[in-house]
Amino acid sequence: MRMSKTIIPYVATTTLLLLAAGCTPQKNTTQSTAHQSTLVPKQNMSRHIQLAGAINTRDLSGIVTKTGAKIKANRLIRSGELAGLTTKDKQQLTVGKQLNNIVDLRTGSEVAAKPDPVLSNVHYNHYDVTKSLGTSASQADFFKNLDKVDGEAFMIDINQKLVTDPAARTNYKQFFNVLLNNKSGTTLWHCTAGKDRAGFGTMLVLSALEVDQKSIMNDYLASNKYRRAENEKTIEQIKVATHNNPKAVKTITAMMAVRKPYLQAAYDTMNKDYGGVNGYLKHGLGLTKADLNQLKTMYLTKS
């Protein structure tokens, strides 16, 4: 059954997805950690870009790496869907932020329902990272089955599959190819809510640039702040649609949020299958040492 066009945007997204290391000496570890802590500020995350027609849009410039380098200005932006951008929003991105590449991580049906606006001198790339992870259902079926799903377990499973699914890995590699080929200007990547597929992609980019895991997790969790009003609105709509079914409300609340166990599940899967994030970047996505060095050269500055 095809999805109703009136379905809440992020709910539509979730239905499409639904159906022996040695120890280093303690002294050296402590010195390394202490050195990193002097380089990385306490508030080390992306900065919100206020747009009238898009939610959860954030500029990664200024984030500090473990070596003390910073992400350059006008290079990297993460976001939710862009279909509602106003004329002023478009100017803010294309002129103010020098946007020249968009990477859309949504499904084909999401793109068809809410296509990105065509922007002058901006190249559009579509890489469906969840193409093989599920099938669509009707809005009625989704509401009927919400109380039968463990929302947190569902989100953990999705983050694990973003690591293990071959199609997801292929498409995230294509995303990195865009970054490697964009010598100047800004690349913006987005999904619908800007929190899961875009959040996972942001974790990969920041990891490749050697940002510490604590900062990456804090940036990931910031989606709860920037999506709060939209999430609350969706939860209220689910309450009405399900006659305030407590299990359904608990499920949708978990699905609308980002929580530490969600991204941690991706980290744990990469640790198990690839020996860590770096192993995933190299062997899961096929990025070479030269690629990783090129990314640092292109996107980091010491000043």
GROMACS .gro file of C-alpha atoms in nm:
model
  303
    1MET     CA    1   0.000   0.000   0.000
    2ARG     CA    2   0.128   0.344  -0.085
    3MET     CA    3   0.192   0.603   0.185
    4SER     CA    4  -0.067   0.875   0.228
    5LYS     CA    5   0.060   1.217   0.120
    6THR     CA    6  -0.076   1.366   0.442
    7ILE     CA    7   0.139   1.157   0.672
    8ILE     CA    8   0.364   1.343   0.914
    9PRO     CA    9   0.703   1.380   0.742
   10TYR     CA   10   0.921   1.203   0.995
   11VAL     CA   11   0.665   0.932   1.058
   12ALA     CA   12   0.681   0.863   0.686
   13THR     CA   13   1.054   0.821   0.720
   14THR     CA   14   1.025   0.569   1.000
   15THR     CA   15   0.763   0.358   0.822
   16LEU     CA   16   0.989   0.327   0.521
   17LEU     CA   17   1.249   0.176   0.749
   18LEU     CA   18   1.027  -0.030   0.980
   19LEU     CA   19   0.905  -0.356   0.811
   20ALA     CA   20   4.209  -0.851   2.076
   21ALA     CA   21   4.351  -0.525   2.141
   22GLY     CA   22   4.656  -0.466   2.368
   23CYS     CA   23   4.663  -0.219   2.656
   24THR     CA   24   4.883   0.091   2.653
   25PRO     CA   25   5.055   0.198   2.973
   26GLN     CA   26   4.831   0.399   3.204
   27LYS     CA   27   5.076   0.687   3.216
   28ASN     CA   28   5.070   0.740   2.840
   29THR     CA   29   4.689   0.715   2.821
   30THR     CA   30   4.648   0.975   3.093
   31GLN     CA   31   4.894   1.212   2.928
   32SER     CA   32   4.722   1.174   2.590
   33THR     CA   33   4.376   1.237   2.738
   34ALA     CA   34   4.499   1.538   2.932
   35HIS     CA   35   4.664   1.682   2.621
   36GLN     CA   36   4.345   1.641   2.416
   37SER     CA   37   4.134   1.804   2.688
   38THR     CA   38   4.344   2.121   2.664
   39LEU     CA   39   4.284   2.138   2.288
   40VAL     CA   40   3.909   2.064   2.273
   41PRO     CA   41   3.667   2.323   2.420
   42LYS     CA   42   3.377   2.210   2.639
   43GLN     CA   43   3.118   2.339   2.391
   44ASN     CA   44   3.250   2.175   2.075
   45MET     CA   45   2.960   2.131   1.837
   46SER     CA   46   2.789   2.266   1.528
   47ARG     CA   47   2.618   2.605   1.529
   48HIS     CA   48   2.250   2.645   1.451
   49ILE     CA   49   2.155   2.824   1.130
   50GLN     CA   50   1.819   2.994   1.174
   51LEU     CA   51   1.603   2.931   0.867
   52ALA     CA   52   1.232   2.994   0.824
   53GLY     CA   53   1.176   2.688   0.606
   54ALA     CA   54   1.411   2.422   0.742
   55ILE     CA   55   1.469   2.265   1.082
   56ASN     CA   56   1.787   2.136   1.247
   57THR     CA   57   2.023   2.309   1.003
   58ARG     CA   58   2.371   2.343   1.152
   59ASP     CA   59   2.712   2.470   1.047
   60LEU     CA   60   3.007   2.248   1.145
   61SER     CA   61   3.265   2.525   1.110
   62GLY     CA   62   3.473   2.589   1.420
   63ILE     CA   63   3.448   2.238   1.563
   64VAL     CA   64   3.790   2.152   1.707
   65THR     CA   65   3.967   1.822   1.641
   66LYS     CA   66   4.181   1.618   1.880
   67THR     CA   67   4.491   1.782   1.733
   68GLY     CA   68   4.362   2.137   1.785
   69ALA     CA   69   4.271   2.205   1.422
   70LYS     CA   70   3.932   2.359   1.339
   71ILE     CA   71   3.680   2.290   1.065
   72LYS     CA   72   3.695   2.570   0.809
   73ALA     CA   73   3.414   2.819   0.758
   74ASN     CA   74   3.169   2.775   0.470
   75ARG     CA   75   3.248   2.408   0.406
   76LEU     CA   76   3.017   2.166   0.593
   77ILE     CA   77   2.648   2.189   0.690
   78ARG     CA   78   2.403   1.926   0.818
   79SER     CA   79   2.027   1.969   0.797
   80GLY     CA   80   1.675   1.836   0.786
   81GLU     CA   81   1.463   1.850   0.470
   82LEU     CA   82   1.488   2.160   0.250
   83ALA     CA   83   1.155   2.160   0.063
   84GLY     CA   84   1.023   2.456   0.262
   85LEU     CA   85   1.315   2.693   0.210
   86THR     CA   86   1.208   3.054   0.160
   87THR     CA   87   1.372   3.295  -0.082
   88LYS     CA   88   1.563   3.447   0.209
   89ASP     CA   89   1.671   3.102   0.328
   90LYS     CA   90   1.804   3.017  -0.016
   91GLN     CA   91   2.004   3.339  -0.030
   92GLN     CA   92   2.139   3.279   0.320
   93LEU     CA   93   2.268   2.937   0.215
   94THR     CA   94   2.392   3.009  -0.137
   95VAL     CA   95   2.538   3.355  -0.077
   96GLY     CA   96   2.602   3.367   0.297
   97LYS     CA   97   2.725   3.009   0.334
   98GLN     CA   98   2.856   2.960  -0.023
   99LEU     CA   99   2.652   2.643  -0.073
  100ASN     CA  100   2.742   2.458  -0.393
  101ASN     CA  101   2.661   2.091  -0.317
  102ILE     CA  102   2.360   1.917  -0.163
  103VAL     CA  103   2.363   1.550  -0.064
  104ASP     CA  104   2.010   1.416  -0.011
  105LEU     CA  105   2.012   1.094   0.193
  106ARG     CA  106   1.635   1.032   0.179
  107THR     CA  107   1.440   0.758   0.008
  108GLY     CA  108   1.302   0.799  -0.342
  109SER     CA  109   0.945   0.834  -0.214
  110GLU     CA  110   1.049   1.106   0.032
  111VAL     CA  111   1.222   1.295  -0.246
  112ALA     CA  112   0.916   1.263  -0.471
  113ALA     CA  113   0.683   1.390  -0.197
  114LYS     CA  114   0.905   1.683  -0.092
  115PRO     CA  115   1.175   1.750  -0.351
  116ASP     CA  116   1.461   1.983  -0.274
  117PRO     CA  117   1.435   2.324  -0.439
  118VAL     CA  118   1.648   2.382  -0.745
  119LEU     CA  119   1.919   2.629  -0.648
  120SER     CA  120   2.133   2.818  -0.895
  121ASN     CA  121   2.493   2.690  -0.913
  122VAL     CA  122   2.424   2.418  -0.656
  123HIS     CA  123   2.480   2.056  -0.757
  124TYR     CA  124   2.222   1.809  -0.625
  125ASN     CA  125   2.323   1.452  -0.528
  126HIS     CA  126   2.074   1.185  -0.418
  127TYR     CA  127   2.205   0.882  -0.228
  128ASP     CA  128   1.933   0.671  -0.064
  129VAL     CA  129   2.119   0.521   0.232
  130THR     CA  130   1.818   0.318   0.354
  131LYS     CA  131   1.701   0.187   0.019
  132SER     CA  132   1.723  -0.179   0.119
  133LEU     CA  133   1.621  -0.152   0.485
  134GLY     CA  134   1.241  -0.173   0.465
  135THR     CA  135   0.911  -0.118   0.285
  136SER     CA  136   0.637   0.139   0.310
  137ALA     CA  137   0.300   0.094   0.476
  138SER     CA  138  -0.022   0.289   0.485
  139GLN     CA  139  -0.075   0.559   0.744
  140ALA     CA  140  -0.357   0.357   0.900
  141ASP     CA  141  -0.139   0.047   0.929
  142PHE     CA  142   0.140   0.249   1.082
  143PHE     CA  143  -0.086   0.398   1.350
  144LYS     CA  144  -0.239   0.057   1.419
  145ASN     CA  145   0.099  -0.105   1.476
  146LEU     CA  146   0.277   0.167   1.674
  147ASP     CA  147   0.190   0.003   2.006
  148LYS     CA  148   0.346  -0.323   1.888
  149VAL     CA  149   0.692  -0.172   1.829
  150ASP     CA  150   0.969  -0.104   2.079
  151GLY     CA  151   1.071   0.241   1.956
  152GLU     CA  152   1.415   0.247   2.118
  153ALA     CA  153   1.503  -0.104   1.997
  154PHE     CA  154   1.386  -0.003   1.650
  155MET     CA  155   1.616   0.300   1.641
  156ILE     CA  156   1.909   0.097   1.771
  157ASP     CA  157   1.850  -0.158   1.496
  158ILE     CA  158   1.849   0.114   1.229
  159ASN     CA  159   2.181   0.252   1.347
  160GLN     CA  160   2.333  -0.095   1.342
  161LYS     CA  161   2.206  -0.152   0.989
  162LEU     CA  162   2.351   0.178   0.868
  163VAL     CA  163   2.686   0.016   0.946
  164THR     CA  164   2.620  -0.335   0.814
  165ASP     CA  165   2.396  -0.279   0.509
  166PRO     CA  166   2.597  -0.288   0.183
  167ALA     CA  167   2.371  -0.032   0.011
  168ALA     CA  168   2.410   0.209   0.302
  169ARG     CA  169   2.788   0.175   0.289
  170THR     CA  170   2.790   0.230  -0.088
  171ASN     CA  171   2.584   0.547  -0.059
  172TYR     CA  172   2.778   0.690   0.234
  173LYS     CA  173   3.094   0.632   0.028
  174GLN     CA  174   2.933   0.833  -0.254
  175PHE     CA  175   2.869   1.109   0.002
  176PHE     CA  176   3.238   1.110   0.088
  177ASN     CA  177   3.325   1.124  -0.282
  178VAL     CA  178   3.129   1.449  -0.303
  179LEU     CA  179   3.329   1.587  -0.010
  180LEU     CA  180   3.658   1.479  -0.165
  181ASN     CA  181   3.572   1.648  -0.496
  182ASN     CA  182   3.438   1.975  -0.354
  183LYS     CA  183   3.754   2.187  -0.349
  184SER     CA  184   3.574   2.504  -0.237
  185GLY     CA  185   3.230   2.605  -0.121
  186THR     CA  186   2.991   2.428   0.114
  187THR     CA  187   2.841   2.080   0.104
  188LEU     CA  188   2.509   2.037   0.285
  189TRP     CA  189   2.379   1.687   0.361
  190HIS     CA  190   2.032   1.613   0.488
  191CYS     CA  191   1.759   1.357   0.540
  192THR     CA  192   1.405   1.435   0.657
  193ALA     CA  193   1.452   1.515   1.025
  194GLY     CA  194   1.826   1.573   0.999
  195LYS     CA  195   1.893   1.347   1.294
  196ASP     CA  196   1.941   0.980   1.200
  197ARG     CA  197   2.073   0.936   0.845
  198ALA     CA  198   2.224   1.285   0.847
  199GLY     CA  199   2.336   1.235   1.208
  200PHE     CA  200   2.514   0.911   1.123
  201GLY     CA  201   2.675   1.080   0.823
  202THR     CA  202   2.789   1.367   1.043
  203MET     CA  203   2.945   1.121   1.287
  204LEU     CA  204   3.141   0.970   0.999
  205VAL     CA  205   3.262   1.308   0.870
  206LEU     CA  206   3.368   1.429   1.216
  207SER     CA  207   3.540   1.097   1.285
  208ALA     CA  208   3.731   1.120   0.956
  209LEU     CA  209   3.845   1.467   1.061
  210GLU     CA  210   3.955   1.331   1.402
  211VAL     CA  211   3.700   1.501   1.625
  212ASP     CA  212   3.674   1.328   1.962
  213GLN     CA  213   3.384   1.091   2.026
  214LYS     CA  214   3.243   1.291   2.319
  215SER     CA  215   3.207   1.601   2.102
  216ILE     CA  216   3.051   1.393   1.823
  217MET     CA  217   2.795   1.244   2.062
  218ASN     CA  218   2.708   1.586   2.204
  219ASP     CA  219   2.655   1.722   1.854
  220TYR     CA  220   2.438   1.421   1.766
  221LEU     CA  221   2.221   1.473   2.076
  222ALA     CA  222   2.171   1.843   1.995
  223SER     CA  223   1.901   1.741   1.744
  224ASN     CA  224   1.668   1.700   2.043
  225LYS     CA  225   1.706   2.073   2.114
  226TYR     CA  226   1.657   2.195   1.759
  227ARG     CA  227   1.370   1.958   1.681
  228ARG     CA  228   1.185   1.993   2.012
  229ALA     CA  229   0.886   2.192   1.885
  230GLU     CA  230   0.843   1.977   1.574
  231ASN     CA  231   0.874   1.656   1.776
  232GLU     CA  232   0.618   1.770   2.030
  233LYS     CA  233   0.374   1.857   1.751
  234THR     CA  234   0.412   1.513   1.594
  235ILE     CA  235   0.366   1.335   1.928
  236GLU     CA  236   0.044   1.529   1.988
  237GLN     CA  237  -0.083   1.424   1.646
  238ILE     CA  238  -0.008   1.060   1.730
  239LYS     CA  239  -0.194   1.094   2.058
  240VAL     CA  240  -0.503   1.204   1.869
  241ALA     CA  241  -0.468   0.940   1.598
  242THR     CA  242  -0.424   0.653   1.848
  243HIS     CA  243  -0.669   0.781   2.111
  244ASN     CA  244  -0.376   0.848   2.343
  245ASN     CA  245  -0.255   0.488   2.340
  246PRO     CA  246   0.037   0.497   2.591
  247LYS     CA  247   0.243   0.232   2.412
  248ALA     CA  248   0.204   0.411   2.079
  249VAL     CA  249   0.301   0.744   2.236
  250LYS     CA  250   0.607   0.585   2.400
  251THR     CA  251   0.711   0.436   2.066
  252ILE     CA  252   0.677   0.754   1.862
  253THR     CA  253   0.853   0.955   2.135
  254ALA     CA  254   1.151   0.720   2.112
  255MET     CA  255   1.149   0.737   1.732
  256MET     CA  256   1.137   1.115   1.721
  257ALA     CA  257   1.430   1.151   1.961
  258VAL     CA  258   1.800   1.093   1.935
  259ARG     CA  259   1.941   0.905   2.232
  260LYS     CA  260   2.293   0.802   2.322
  261PRO     CA  261   2.222   0.426   2.285
  262TYR     CA  262   2.119   0.482   1.921
  263LEU     CA  263   2.451   0.618   1.800
  264GLN     CA  264   2.639   0.400   2.048
  265ALA     CA  265   2.488   0.098   1.872
  266ALA     CA  266   2.657   0.214   1.552
  267TYR     CA  267   2.988   0.259   1.732
  268ASP     CA  268   2.958  -0.086   1.892
  269THR     CA  269   2.882  -0.247   1.555
  270MET     CA  270   3.181  -0.076   1.394
  271ASN     CA  271   3.400  -0.189   1.683
  272LYS     CA  272   3.280  -0.547   1.642
  273ASP     CA  273   3.295  -0.568   1.263
  274TYR     CA  274   3.579  -0.330   1.176
  275GLY     CA  275   3.778  -0.271   1.494
  276GLY     CA  276   3.643   0.085   1.527
  277VAL     CA  277   3.533   0.387   1.326
  278ASN     CA  278   3.864   0.418   1.142
  279GLY     CA  279   3.840   0.055   1.035
  280TYR     CA  280   3.488   0.118   0.909
  281LEU     CA  281   3.596   0.426   0.714
  282LYS     CA  282   3.881   0.234   0.552
  283HIS     CA  283   3.733  -0.113   0.504
  284GLY     CA  284   3.359  -0.051   0.521
  285LEU     CA  285   3.355   0.257   0.298
  286GLY     CA  286   3.683   0.201   0.117
  287LEU     CA  287   3.843   0.533   0.204
  288THR     CA  288   4.220   0.524   0.164
  289LYS     CA  289   4.479   0.684   0.390
  290ALA     CA  290   4.530   0.939   0.115
  291ASP     CA  291   4.155   1.013   0.111
  292LEU     CA  292   4.150   1.072   0.486
  293ASN     CA  293   4.455   1.297   0.469
  294GLN     CA  294   4.299   1.488   0.180
  295LEU     CA  295   3.980   1.546   0.381
  296LYS     CA  296   4.183   1.694   0.667
  297THR     CA  297   4.375   1.918   0.428
  298MET     CA  298   4.057   2.035   0.257
  299TYR     CA  299   3.836   2.093   0.562
  300LEU     CA  300   4.064   2.178   0.855
  301THR     CA  301   4.267   2.484   0.946
  302LYS     CA  302   4.514   2.546   1.226
  303SER     CA  303   4.426   2.915   1.249
   0.00000   0.00000   0.00000
